[in-house]
PDB file of C-alpha atoms in Angstrom:
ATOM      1  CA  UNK A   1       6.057  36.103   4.077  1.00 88.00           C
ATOM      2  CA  UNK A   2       8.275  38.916   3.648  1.00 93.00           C
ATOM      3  CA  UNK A   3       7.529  42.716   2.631  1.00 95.00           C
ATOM      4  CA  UNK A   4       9.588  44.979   1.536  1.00 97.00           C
ATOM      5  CA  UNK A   5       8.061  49.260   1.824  1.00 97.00           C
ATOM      6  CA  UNK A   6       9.979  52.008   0.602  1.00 97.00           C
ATOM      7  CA  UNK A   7       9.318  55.140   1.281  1.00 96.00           C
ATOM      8  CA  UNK A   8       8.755  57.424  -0.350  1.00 95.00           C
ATOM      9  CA  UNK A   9       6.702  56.019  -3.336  1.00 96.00           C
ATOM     10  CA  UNK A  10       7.944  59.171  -5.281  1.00 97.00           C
ATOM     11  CA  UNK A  11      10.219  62.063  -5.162  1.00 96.00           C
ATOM     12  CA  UNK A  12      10.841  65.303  -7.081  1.00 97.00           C
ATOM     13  CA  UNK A  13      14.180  67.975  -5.583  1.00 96.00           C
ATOM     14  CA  UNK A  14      15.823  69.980  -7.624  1.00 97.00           C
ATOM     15  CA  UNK A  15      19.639  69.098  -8.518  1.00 97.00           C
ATOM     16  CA  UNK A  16      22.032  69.434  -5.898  1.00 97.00           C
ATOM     17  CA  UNK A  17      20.512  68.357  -3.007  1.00 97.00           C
ATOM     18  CA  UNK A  18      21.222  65.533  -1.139  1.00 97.00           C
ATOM     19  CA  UNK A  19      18.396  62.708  -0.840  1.00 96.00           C
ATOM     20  CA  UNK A  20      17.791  59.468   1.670  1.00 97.00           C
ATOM     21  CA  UNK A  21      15.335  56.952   0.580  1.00 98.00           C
ATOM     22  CA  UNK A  22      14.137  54.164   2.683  1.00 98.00           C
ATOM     23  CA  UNK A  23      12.982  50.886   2.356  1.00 98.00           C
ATOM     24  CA  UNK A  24      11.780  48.261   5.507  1.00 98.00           C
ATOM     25  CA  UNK A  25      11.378  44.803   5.255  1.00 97.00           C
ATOM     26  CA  UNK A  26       9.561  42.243   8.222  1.00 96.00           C
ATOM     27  CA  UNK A  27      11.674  39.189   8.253  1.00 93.00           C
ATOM     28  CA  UNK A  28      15.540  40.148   9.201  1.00 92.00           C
ATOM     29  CA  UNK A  29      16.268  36.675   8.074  1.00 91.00           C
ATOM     30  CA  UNK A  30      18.129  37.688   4.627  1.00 92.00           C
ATOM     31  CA  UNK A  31      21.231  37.089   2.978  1.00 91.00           C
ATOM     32  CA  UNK A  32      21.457  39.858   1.401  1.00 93.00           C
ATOM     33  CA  UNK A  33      19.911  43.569   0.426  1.00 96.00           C
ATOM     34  CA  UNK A  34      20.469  44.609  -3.547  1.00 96.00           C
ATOM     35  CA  UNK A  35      19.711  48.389  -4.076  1.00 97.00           C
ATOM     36  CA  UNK A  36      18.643  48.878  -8.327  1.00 97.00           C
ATOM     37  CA  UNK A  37      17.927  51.969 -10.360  1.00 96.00           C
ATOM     38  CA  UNK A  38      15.352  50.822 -13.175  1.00 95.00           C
ATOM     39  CA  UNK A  39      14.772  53.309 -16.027  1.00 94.00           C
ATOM     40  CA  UNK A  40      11.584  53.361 -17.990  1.00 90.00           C
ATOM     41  CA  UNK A  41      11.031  50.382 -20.026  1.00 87.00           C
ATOM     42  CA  UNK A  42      14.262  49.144 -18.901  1.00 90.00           C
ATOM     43  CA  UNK A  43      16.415  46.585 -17.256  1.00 91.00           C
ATOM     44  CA  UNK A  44      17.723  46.795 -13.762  1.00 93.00           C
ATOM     45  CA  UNK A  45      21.086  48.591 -13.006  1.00 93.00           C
ATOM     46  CA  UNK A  46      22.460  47.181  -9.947  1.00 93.00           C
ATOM     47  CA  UNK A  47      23.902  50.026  -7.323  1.00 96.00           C
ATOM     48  CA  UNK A  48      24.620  48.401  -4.338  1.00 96.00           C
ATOM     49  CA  UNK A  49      24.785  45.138  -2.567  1.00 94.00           C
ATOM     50  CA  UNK A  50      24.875  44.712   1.053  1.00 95.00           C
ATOM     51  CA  UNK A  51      25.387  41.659   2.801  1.00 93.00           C
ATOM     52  CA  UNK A  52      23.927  40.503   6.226  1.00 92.00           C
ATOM     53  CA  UNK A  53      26.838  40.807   8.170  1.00 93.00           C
ATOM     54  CA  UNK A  54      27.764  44.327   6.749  1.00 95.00           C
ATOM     55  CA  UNK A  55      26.313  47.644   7.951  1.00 96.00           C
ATOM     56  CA  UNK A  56      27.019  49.577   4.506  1.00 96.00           C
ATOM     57  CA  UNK A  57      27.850  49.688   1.314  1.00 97.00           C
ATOM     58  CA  UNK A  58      29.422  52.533  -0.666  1.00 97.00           C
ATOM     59  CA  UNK A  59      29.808  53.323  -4.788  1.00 96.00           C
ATOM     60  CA  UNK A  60      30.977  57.386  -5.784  1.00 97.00           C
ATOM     61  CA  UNK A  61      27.797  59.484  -4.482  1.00 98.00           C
ATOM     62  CA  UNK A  62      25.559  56.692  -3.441  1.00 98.00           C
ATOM     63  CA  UNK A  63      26.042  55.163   0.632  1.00 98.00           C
ATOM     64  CA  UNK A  64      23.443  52.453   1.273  1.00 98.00           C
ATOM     65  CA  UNK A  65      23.097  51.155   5.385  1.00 97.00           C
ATOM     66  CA  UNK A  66      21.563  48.286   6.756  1.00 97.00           C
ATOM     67  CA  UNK A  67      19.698  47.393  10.276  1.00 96.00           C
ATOM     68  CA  UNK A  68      18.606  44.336   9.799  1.00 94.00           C
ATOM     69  CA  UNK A  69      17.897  43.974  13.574  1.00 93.00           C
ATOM     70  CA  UNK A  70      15.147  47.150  12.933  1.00 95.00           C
ATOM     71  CA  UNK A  71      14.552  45.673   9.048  1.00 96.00           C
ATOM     72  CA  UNK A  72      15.682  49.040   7.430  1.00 97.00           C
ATOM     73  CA  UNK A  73      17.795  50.353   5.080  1.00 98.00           C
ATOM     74  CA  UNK A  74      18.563  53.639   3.618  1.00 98.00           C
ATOM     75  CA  UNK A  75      19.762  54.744   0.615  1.00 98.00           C
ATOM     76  CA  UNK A  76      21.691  58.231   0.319  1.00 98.00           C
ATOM     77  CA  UNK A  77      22.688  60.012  -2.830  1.00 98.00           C
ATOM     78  CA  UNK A  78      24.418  63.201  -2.396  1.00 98.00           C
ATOM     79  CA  UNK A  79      24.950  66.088  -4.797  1.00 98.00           C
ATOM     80  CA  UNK A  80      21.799  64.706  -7.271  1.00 97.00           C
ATOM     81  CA  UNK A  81      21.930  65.277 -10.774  1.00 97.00           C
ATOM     82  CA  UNK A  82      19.644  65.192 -13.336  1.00 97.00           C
ATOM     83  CA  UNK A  83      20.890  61.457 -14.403  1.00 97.00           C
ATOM     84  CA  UNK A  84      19.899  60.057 -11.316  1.00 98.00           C
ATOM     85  CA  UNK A  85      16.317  60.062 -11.977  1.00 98.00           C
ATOM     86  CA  UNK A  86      15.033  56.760 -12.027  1.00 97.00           C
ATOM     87  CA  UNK A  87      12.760  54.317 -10.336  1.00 96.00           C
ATOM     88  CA  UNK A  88      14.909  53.096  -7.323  1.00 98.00           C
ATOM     89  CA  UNK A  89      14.058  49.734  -6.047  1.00 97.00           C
ATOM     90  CA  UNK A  90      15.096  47.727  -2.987  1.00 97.00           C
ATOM     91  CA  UNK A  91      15.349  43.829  -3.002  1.00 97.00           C
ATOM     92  CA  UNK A  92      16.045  41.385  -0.040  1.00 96.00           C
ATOM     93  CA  UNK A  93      16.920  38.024   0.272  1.00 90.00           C
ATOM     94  CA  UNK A  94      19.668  36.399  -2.046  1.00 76.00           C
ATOM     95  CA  UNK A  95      21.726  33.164  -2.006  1.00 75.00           C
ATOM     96  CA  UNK A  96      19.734  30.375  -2.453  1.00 80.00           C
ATOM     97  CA  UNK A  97      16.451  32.077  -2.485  1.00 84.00           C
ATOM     98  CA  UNK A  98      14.953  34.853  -4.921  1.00 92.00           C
ATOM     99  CA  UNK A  99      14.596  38.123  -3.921  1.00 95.00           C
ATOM    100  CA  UNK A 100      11.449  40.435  -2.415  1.00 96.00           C
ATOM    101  CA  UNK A 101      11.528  43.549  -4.049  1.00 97.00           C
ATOM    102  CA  UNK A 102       9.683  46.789  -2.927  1.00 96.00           C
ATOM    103  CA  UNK A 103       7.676  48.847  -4.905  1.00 95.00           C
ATOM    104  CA  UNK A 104       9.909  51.383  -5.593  1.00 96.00           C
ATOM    105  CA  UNK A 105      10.743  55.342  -5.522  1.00 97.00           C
ATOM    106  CA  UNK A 106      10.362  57.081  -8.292  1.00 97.00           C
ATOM    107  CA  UNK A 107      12.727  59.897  -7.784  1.00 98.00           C
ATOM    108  CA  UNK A 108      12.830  62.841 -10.729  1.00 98.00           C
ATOM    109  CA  UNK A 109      15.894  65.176 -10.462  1.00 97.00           C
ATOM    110  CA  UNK A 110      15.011  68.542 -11.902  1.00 97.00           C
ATOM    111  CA  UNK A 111      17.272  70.394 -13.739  1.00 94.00           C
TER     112      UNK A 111
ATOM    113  CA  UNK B   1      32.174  39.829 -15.442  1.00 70.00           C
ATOM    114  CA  UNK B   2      28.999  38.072 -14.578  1.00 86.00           C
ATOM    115  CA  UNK B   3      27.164  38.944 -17.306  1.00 92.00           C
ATOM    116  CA  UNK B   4      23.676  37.516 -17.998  1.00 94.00           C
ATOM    117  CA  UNK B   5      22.021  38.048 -21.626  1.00 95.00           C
ATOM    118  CA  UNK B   6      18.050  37.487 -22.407  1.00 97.00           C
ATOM    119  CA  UNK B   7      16.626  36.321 -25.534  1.00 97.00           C
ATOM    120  CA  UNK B   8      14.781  37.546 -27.389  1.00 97.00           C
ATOM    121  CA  UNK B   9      14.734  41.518 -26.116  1.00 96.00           C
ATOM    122  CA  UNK B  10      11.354  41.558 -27.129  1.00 97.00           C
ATOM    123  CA  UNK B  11       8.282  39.493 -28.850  1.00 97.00           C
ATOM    124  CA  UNK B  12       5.249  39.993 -30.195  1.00 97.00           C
ATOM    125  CA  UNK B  13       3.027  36.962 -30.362  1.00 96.00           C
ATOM    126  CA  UNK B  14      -0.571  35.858 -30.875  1.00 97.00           C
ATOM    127  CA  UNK B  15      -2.885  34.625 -27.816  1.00 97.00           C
ATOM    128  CA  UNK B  16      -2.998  30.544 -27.359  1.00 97.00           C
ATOM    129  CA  UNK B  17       0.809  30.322 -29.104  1.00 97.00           C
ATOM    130  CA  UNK B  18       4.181  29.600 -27.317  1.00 97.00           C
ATOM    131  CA  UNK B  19       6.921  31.533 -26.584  1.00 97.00           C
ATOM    132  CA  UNK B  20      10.455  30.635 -25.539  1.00 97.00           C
ATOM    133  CA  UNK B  21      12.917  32.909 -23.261  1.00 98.00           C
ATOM    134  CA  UNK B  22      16.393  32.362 -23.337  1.00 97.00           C
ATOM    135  CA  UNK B  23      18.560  32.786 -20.216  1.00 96.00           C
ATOM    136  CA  UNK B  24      22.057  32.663 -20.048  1.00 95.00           C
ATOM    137  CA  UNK B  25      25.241  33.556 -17.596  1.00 93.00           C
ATOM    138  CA  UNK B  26      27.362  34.546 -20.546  1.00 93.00           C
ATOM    139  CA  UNK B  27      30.767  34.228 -18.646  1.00 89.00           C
ATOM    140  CA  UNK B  28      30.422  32.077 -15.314  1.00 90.00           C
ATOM    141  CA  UNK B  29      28.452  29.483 -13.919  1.00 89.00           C
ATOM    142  CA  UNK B  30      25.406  29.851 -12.193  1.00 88.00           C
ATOM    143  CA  UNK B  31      24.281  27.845  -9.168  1.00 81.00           C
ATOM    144  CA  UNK B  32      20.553  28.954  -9.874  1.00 90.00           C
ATOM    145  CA  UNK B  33      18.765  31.071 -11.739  1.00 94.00           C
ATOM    146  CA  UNK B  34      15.407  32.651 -11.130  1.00 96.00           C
ATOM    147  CA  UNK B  35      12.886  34.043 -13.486  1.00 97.00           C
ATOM    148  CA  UNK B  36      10.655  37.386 -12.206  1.00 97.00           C
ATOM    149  CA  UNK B  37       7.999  39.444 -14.059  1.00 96.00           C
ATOM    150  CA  UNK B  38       6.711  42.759 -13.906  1.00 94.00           C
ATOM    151  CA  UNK B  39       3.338  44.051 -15.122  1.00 91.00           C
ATOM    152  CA  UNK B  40       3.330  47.673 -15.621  1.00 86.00           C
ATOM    153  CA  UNK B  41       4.039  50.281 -13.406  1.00 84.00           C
ATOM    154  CA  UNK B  42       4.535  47.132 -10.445  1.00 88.00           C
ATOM    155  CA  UNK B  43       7.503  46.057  -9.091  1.00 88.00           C
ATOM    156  CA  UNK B  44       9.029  42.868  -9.829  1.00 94.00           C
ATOM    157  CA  UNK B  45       7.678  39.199  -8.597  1.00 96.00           C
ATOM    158  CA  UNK B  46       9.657  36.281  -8.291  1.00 96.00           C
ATOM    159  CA  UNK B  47       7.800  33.425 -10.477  1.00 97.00           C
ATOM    160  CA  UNK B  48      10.142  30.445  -9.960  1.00 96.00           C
ATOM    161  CA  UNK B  49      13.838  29.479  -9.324  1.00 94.00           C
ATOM    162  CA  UNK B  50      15.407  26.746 -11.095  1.00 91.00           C
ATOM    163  CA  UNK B  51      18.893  24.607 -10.285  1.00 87.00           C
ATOM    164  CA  UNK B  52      20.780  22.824 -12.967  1.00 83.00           C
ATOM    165  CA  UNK B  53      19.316  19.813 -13.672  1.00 81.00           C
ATOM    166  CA  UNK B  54      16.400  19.948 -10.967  1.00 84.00           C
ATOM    167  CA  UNK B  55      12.703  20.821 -11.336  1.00 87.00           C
ATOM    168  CA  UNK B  56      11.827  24.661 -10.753  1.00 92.00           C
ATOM    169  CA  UNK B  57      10.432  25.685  -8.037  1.00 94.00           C
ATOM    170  CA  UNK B  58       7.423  28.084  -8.392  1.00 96.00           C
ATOM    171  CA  UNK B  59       6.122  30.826  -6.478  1.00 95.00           C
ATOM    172  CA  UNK B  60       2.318  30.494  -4.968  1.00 93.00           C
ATOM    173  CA  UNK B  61       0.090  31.363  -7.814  1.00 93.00           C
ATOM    174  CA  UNK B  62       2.517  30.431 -10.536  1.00 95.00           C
ATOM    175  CA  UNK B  63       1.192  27.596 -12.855  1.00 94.00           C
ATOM    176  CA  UNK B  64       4.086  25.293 -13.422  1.00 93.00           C
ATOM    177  CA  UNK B  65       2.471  23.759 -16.508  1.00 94.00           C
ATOM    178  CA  UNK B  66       1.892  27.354 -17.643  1.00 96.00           C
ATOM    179  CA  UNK B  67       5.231  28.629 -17.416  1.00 97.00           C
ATOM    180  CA  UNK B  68       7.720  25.535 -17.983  1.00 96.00           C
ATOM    181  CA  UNK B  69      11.154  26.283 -17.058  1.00 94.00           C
ATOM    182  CA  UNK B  70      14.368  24.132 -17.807  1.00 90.00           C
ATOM    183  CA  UNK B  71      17.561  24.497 -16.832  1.00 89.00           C
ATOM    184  CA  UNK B  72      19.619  22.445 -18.479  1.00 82.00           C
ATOM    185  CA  UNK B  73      22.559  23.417 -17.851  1.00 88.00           C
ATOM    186  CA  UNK B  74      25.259  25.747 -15.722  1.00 89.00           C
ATOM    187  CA  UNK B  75      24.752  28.696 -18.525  1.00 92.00           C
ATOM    188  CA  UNK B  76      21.172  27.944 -19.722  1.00 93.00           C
ATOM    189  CA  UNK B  77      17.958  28.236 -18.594  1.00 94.00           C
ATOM    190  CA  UNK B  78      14.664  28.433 -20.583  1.00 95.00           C
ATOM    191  CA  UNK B  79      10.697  30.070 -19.610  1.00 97.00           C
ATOM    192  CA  UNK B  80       8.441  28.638 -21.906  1.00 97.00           C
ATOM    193  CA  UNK B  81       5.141  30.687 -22.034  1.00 97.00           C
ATOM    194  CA  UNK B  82       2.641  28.370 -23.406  1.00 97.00           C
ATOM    195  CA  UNK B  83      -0.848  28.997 -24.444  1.00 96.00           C
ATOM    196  CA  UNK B  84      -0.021  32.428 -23.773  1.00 97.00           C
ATOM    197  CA  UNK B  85      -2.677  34.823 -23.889  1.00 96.00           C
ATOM    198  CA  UNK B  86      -3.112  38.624 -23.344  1.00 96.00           C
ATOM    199  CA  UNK B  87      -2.611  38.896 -19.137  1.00 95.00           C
ATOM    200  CA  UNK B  88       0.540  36.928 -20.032  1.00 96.00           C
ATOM    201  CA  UNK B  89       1.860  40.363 -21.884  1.00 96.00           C
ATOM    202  CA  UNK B  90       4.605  41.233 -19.054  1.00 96.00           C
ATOM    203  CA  UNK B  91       8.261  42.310 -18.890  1.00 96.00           C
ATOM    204  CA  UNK B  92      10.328  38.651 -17.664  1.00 97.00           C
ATOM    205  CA  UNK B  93      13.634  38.869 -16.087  1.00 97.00           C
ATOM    206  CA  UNK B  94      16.083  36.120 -14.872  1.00 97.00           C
ATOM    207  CA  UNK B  95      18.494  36.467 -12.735  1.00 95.00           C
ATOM    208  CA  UNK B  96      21.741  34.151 -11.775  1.00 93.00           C
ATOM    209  CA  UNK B  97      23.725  33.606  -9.158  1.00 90.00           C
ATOM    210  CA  UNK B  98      27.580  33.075  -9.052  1.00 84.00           C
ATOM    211  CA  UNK B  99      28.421  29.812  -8.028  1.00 77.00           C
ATOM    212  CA  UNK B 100      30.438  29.495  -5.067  1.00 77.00           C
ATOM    213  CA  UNK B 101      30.075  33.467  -4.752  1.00 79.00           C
ATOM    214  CA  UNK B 102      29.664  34.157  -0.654  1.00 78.00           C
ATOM    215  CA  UNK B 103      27.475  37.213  -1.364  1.00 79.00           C
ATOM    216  CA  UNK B 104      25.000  35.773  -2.840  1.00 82.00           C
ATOM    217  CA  UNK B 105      24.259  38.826  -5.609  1.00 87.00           C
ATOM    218  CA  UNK B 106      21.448  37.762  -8.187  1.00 91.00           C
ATOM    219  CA  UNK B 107      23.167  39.373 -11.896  1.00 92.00           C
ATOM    220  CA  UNK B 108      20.141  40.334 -14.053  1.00 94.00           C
ATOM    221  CA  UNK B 109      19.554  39.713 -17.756  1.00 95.00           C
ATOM    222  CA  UNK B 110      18.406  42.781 -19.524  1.00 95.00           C
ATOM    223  CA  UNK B 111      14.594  41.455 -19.434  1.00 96.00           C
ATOM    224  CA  UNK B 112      12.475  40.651 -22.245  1.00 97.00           C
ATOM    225  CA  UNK B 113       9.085  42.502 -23.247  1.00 97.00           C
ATOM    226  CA  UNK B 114       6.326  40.244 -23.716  1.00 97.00           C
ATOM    227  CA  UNK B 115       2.945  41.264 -25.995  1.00 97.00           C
ATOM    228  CA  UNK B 116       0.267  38.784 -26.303  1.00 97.00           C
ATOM    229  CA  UNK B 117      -2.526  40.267 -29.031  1.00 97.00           C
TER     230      UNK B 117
END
């Protein structure tokens, strides 16, 4: 069964730094890996999709990689801003199958 | 594009009733669809995915006659919470799939907030 871990489970930098936030996962047999930003109460936003052939994905500030050999990928934000705080989960799987989401970082940007 | 809507955004009801949740790929077709919840301050848990005009499949620890889903067709499918009662109260989301898309990227409906009293 698969398991997604990202780490960490929360965060708190002030704005402007850079940030990396990680997620694993134990079976490198996935389609894809989906990188969201939930906000309280709210929907999912997605970021970043990265398919199983591809090594990285990239949208303005945000980079995500993928190892799916070593079941990890990384997601980097650079320059934070106070918008970015969020809950930012990682999913794997996709195509025919639903996806295995991880627990979440919980990342607060301070002003 | 690929735009998925949820109805309704939110409902209130009373424990032992129904409740209906619409899902639907407002401008494509979807190839499946797949209803998750996610009970507060948790991440989200795939409950069952559902093809056009097939039975769902559901998760381990799902009850299918619990949660009935249909999906009858390309744009539509339906969670039916019945005999709901307060451990039912949950945020649902669906998600779709592109059909014939190569990547494989689940779009998600807004979600709908669940309160069983």
């Amino acid at each position: 069964k698969q398991e997604v871990t990202q780490i960490p489970a929360a965060l708190s930098v002030p704005e402007g730094e850079n940030l990396v936030l990680n997620c694993s996962f134990t079976d490198s047999a996935i389609y894809n890996l989906q990188w969201f930003r939930q906000d309280p109460g709210k929907g999912l936003t997605s970021l970043l999709l990265i398919q199983s052939s591809q090594r990285e994905q990239t949208s303005g500030r945000l980079n995500a990689s993928l190892d799916k050999s070593s079941g990890r990928s990384t997601l980097y934000i650079a320059a934070s801003q106070p918008g970015d705080s969020a809950t930012y989960l990682c999913a794997v799987g996709g195509g025919a199958d639903g996806l295995t989401f991880g627990k979440g970082t919980h990342l607060i940007i301070q002003p | 594009g690929a735009v998925v809507s949820q109805h309704p955004s939110r409902v209130i009801c009373k424990s032992g009733t129904s409740v209906k949740i619409e899902c639907r790929s407002l401008d494509f077709q979807a190839t499946t669809m797949f209803w998750y919840r996610q009970f507060p301050k948790q991440s989200l848990m795939l409950m069952a995915t559902s093809n056009e005009g097939s039975k769902a499949t559901y998760e381990q620890g799902v009850e299918k006659d619990k949660f009935l889903i249909n999906h009858a067709s390309l744009t539509l499918s339906t969670l039916t919470v019945t005999s709901a009662h307060p451990e039912d109260s949950s945020f649902y989301i669906c998600s779709a799939t592109l059909k014939g898309s190569p990547s494989g990227e689940q779009y998600f409906g807004p979600g709908t907030r669940l309160t069983v009293t």
